[in-house]
Amino acid sequence: GGIITQTPKFLIGQEGQKLTLKCQQNFNHDTMYWYRQDSGKGLRLIYYSITENDLQKGDLSEGYDASREKKSSFSLTVTSAQKNEMAVFLCASSRTVNTGQLYFGEGSKLTVL
Amino acid sequence: QQKVQQSPESLSVPEGGMASLNCTSSDRNFQYFWWYRQHSGEGPKALMSIFSDGDKKEGRFTAHLNKASLHVSLHIRDSQPSDSALYFCAASEGRGSALGRLHFGAGTQLIVIP
């Protein structure tokens, strides 16, 4: 088995601030994903990385940057936090991009004051 | 517009009862489906996939896919309080590297009443 670790678990920011979320996986999976979860809207894909050094935009990439530092880690940066924004950011990994079986972390909850 | 629609938004069933969840894709390219379950405070976990027409059974869970109508359902037999969770349907195009690029519905909140 393996585990996805997301840090921090809770993040409070100010409007306009740049905020970074980190994700580590020890599955030795090739592919990693960042999703945003809003109440009533399901999960929306922000960025994904097929392999180390690869970066692909999802449906919601505007306002975010991502970085795949090494095979086991994938970071997401909110480039300018929006006032009253509240969402959960979920990191996931899969053995390859050719499977829909994703393994998710517990999420990082963002609140912008 | 969301490409994967789920219904109902919320569902309550008695313990031991049958829960039926529905999902439809509005994009003809999305023919490969997954069901995920998310308990409160946790990340979603994959329950099962279905890629072919007909039924697929895994324990108390049965998924049914109709590719012509792009409708997939999930039936939970003998529902338990531990089944109370948010259930997501996810779809993908299924061509090579598109399999992992899932599009999620908004979810169905299932409550199993003891």
XYZ file of C-alpha atoms in Angstrom:
227
model
C 0.000 0.000 0.000
C 0.911 3.628 -0.035
C -0.205 7.031 1.124
C -0.745 10.527 -0.231
C 0.301 13.268 2.188
C -0.943 16.792 1.676
C 0.405 19.820 3.533
C -0.844 21.942 5.056
C -4.197 20.459 6.052
C -5.652 23.928 6.634
C -4.489 27.141 5.008
C -5.747 30.632 5.762
C -4.681 33.427 3.461
C -5.294 37.057 2.638
C -6.743 38.399 -0.594
C -4.045 38.690 -3.274
C -1.627 36.431 -1.453
C 0.325 33.682 -3.227
C -0.282 30.341 -1.479
C 1.387 26.979 -2.040
C 0.067 23.493 -1.346
C 2.315 20.430 -1.312
C 1.662 16.778 -2.042
C 3.826 13.699 -1.539
C 3.082 10.105 -2.598
C 4.953 6.917 -1.797
C 3.101 4.641 -4.237
C 5.863 5.197 -6.833
C 3.086 6.257 -9.215
C 3.920 8.016 -12.487
C 0.933 10.374 -12.644
C -0.222 13.004 -10.155
C -3.243 15.322 -10.125
C -4.594 18.395 -8.387
C -8.384 18.756 -8.081
C -10.487 21.479 -6.521
C -13.642 20.469 -4.618
C -16.418 23.016 -4.125
C -19.699 22.177 -2.488
C -22.273 21.215 -5.100
C -19.778 21.214 -7.964
C -17.901 17.986 -7.592
C -14.205 17.773 -8.364
C -12.611 19.885 -11.085
C -9.173 19.155 -12.489
C -6.661 21.970 -12.115
C -3.354 20.443 -13.267
C -1.922 16.994 -13.771
C 1.511 15.574 -14.448
C 1.799 12.413 -16.512
C 5.392 11.734 -15.490
C 8.189 13.567 -13.742
C 8.956 16.868 -15.551
C 5.577 16.872 -17.320
C 2.782 19.387 -16.689
C -0.705 19.419 -18.229
C -3.482 21.970 -17.718
C -6.879 20.818 -16.580
C -10.239 22.561 -16.884
C -9.557 25.033 -14.061
C -5.880 25.997 -14.475
C -6.336 29.778 -14.679
C -5.127 31.383 -11.445
C -2.913 28.421 -10.542
C 0.634 27.224 -11.174
C 1.928 23.720 -10.587
C 5.328 22.103 -10.249
C 6.382 18.431 -10.334
C 9.645 18.646 -8.430
C 10.321 14.912 -8.516
C 8.383 11.713 -9.097
C 7.001 11.644 -5.572
C 5.991 15.288 -5.164
C 3.613 17.717 -6.846
C 2.969 21.295 -5.695
C 0.144 23.685 -6.482
C 0.335 27.478 -6.138
C -2.672 29.762 -5.955
C -1.165 32.808 -7.671
C -3.538 35.394 -6.164
C -6.050 34.286 -3.559
C -9.589 35.605 -4.071
C -11.449 37.237 -1.159
C -13.974 34.900 0.575
C -12.695 31.950 -1.439
C -13.182 28.652 0.312
C -12.412 25.283 -1.232
C -10.781 21.934 -0.608
C -7.827 21.034 -2.817
C -7.298 17.325 -3.397
C -4.099 15.728 -4.625
C -4.235 12.302 -6.256
C -1.923 9.863 -7.974
C -2.341 6.913 -10.338
C 0.010 4.174 -11.488
C -0.031 5.654 -14.994
C -2.240 8.093 -16.872
C -3.860 5.105 -18.591
C -6.060 4.256 -15.626
C -8.992 5.974 -13.983
C -8.156 4.491 -10.583
C -6.875 7.459 -8.662
C -5.675 7.476 -5.056
C -6.535 10.680 -3.206
C -5.097 12.483 -0.232
C -7.314 13.845 2.528
C -7.294 17.358 1.121
C -6.112 20.851 2.035
C -8.820 23.303 3.049
C -8.245 26.872 1.912
C -9.973 29.873 3.460
C -9.286 33.392 2.188
C -10.188 36.262 4.489
C -21.824 23.200 -18.104
C -21.031 20.028 -16.197
C -20.479 17.096 -18.569
C -21.435 14.505 -15.966
C -24.757 14.864 -14.144
C -25.757 12.905 -11.068
C -29.119 12.358 -9.403
C -30.493 12.569 -6.859
C -28.463 15.202 -4.977
C -29.323 13.500 -1.719
C -30.784 10.111 -0.834
C -31.891 8.563 2.467
C -32.442 4.821 2.798
C -33.098 2.604 5.823
C -30.406 0.206 6.993
C -30.714 -2.997 4.991
C -32.446 -1.215 2.108
C -31.411 -0.694 -1.510
C -29.820 2.594 -2.602
C -29.880 3.543 -6.292
C -27.733 6.343 -7.670
C -27.810 7.670 -11.222
C -25.330 9.315 -13.565
C -25.494 10.547 -17.157
C -22.836 11.921 -19.453
C -23.741 14.691 -21.887
C -20.589 14.071 -23.938
C -20.686 11.134 -26.369
C -16.922 10.752 -26.007
C -17.197 9.868 -22.315
C -17.863 6.139 -22.299
C -15.692 4.911 -19.445
C -17.135 5.310 -15.970
C -15.967 5.071 -12.372
C -17.757 5.348 -9.059
C -15.926 6.981 -6.167
C -16.995 7.288 -2.527
C -15.952 10.017 -0.109
C -16.515 9.783 3.638
C -16.554 13.029 5.579
C -13.042 14.385 6.197
C -11.407 11.943 3.792
C -10.389 11.930 0.152
C -12.506 10.047 -2.427
C -11.791 6.339 -2.866
C -12.426 4.369 -6.051
C -15.288 1.886 -5.655
C -15.533 0.321 -9.072
C -15.259 0.915 -12.789
C -17.561 -0.075 -15.619
C -16.598 0.103 -19.266
C -18.973 -2.364 -20.982
C -22.734 -2.445 -21.444
C -24.613 -4.342 -18.771
C -24.053 -5.100 -15.109
C -20.916 -5.406 -13.033
C -21.197 -6.716 -9.493
C -18.698 -6.345 -6.662
C -20.046 -7.593 -3.350
C -23.070 -5.497 -2.340
C -22.414 -3.010 -5.156
C -23.758 -3.380 -8.696
C -23.059 -0.920 -11.494
C -25.109 -0.847 -14.676
C -24.051 0.871 -17.903
C -26.123 1.687 -20.954
C -23.700 3.075 -23.534
C -26.438 4.054 -25.978
C -27.920 6.503 -23.464
C -24.600 7.137 -21.634
C -26.392 6.322 -18.399
C -24.729 4.522 -15.526
C -26.245 3.593 -12.196
C -24.937 2.252 -8.903
C -27.076 0.017 -6.695
C -26.090 -0.731 -3.127
C -27.817 -3.775 -1.679
C -28.271 -4.237 2.095
C -27.140 -0.670 2.807
C -25.121 -0.153 5.992
C -24.600 3.013 8.069
C -20.956 2.875 6.980
C -22.159 3.378 3.383
C -23.252 6.909 4.332
C -20.989 9.084 2.195
C -20.770 11.329 -0.868
C -20.769 9.252 -4.055
C -19.202 10.578 -7.239
C -19.610 9.351 -10.773
C -16.612 10.057 -13.020
C -16.229 9.600 -16.761
C -13.373 9.652 -19.239
C -12.813 9.297 -22.963
C -10.827 6.125 -22.542
C -8.493 6.639 -25.445
C -4.912 6.010 -24.358
C -3.816 8.735 -21.986
C -7.351 10.116 -21.670
C -8.369 7.274 -19.350
C -6.907 9.007 -16.310
C -8.396 12.384 -17.154
C -11.628 11.997 -15.221
C -14.593 14.355 -15.277
C -16.563 14.193 -12.046
C -20.232 14.799 -11.347
C -21.414 16.943 -8.422
C -22.081 13.897 -6.256
C -24.971 12.194 -4.455
C -25.053 12.377 -0.658
C -26.224 9.000 0.677
C -27.544 8.729 4.221
C -28.283 5.274 5.616
C -30.627 5.487 8.588
C -30.048 2.871 11.319
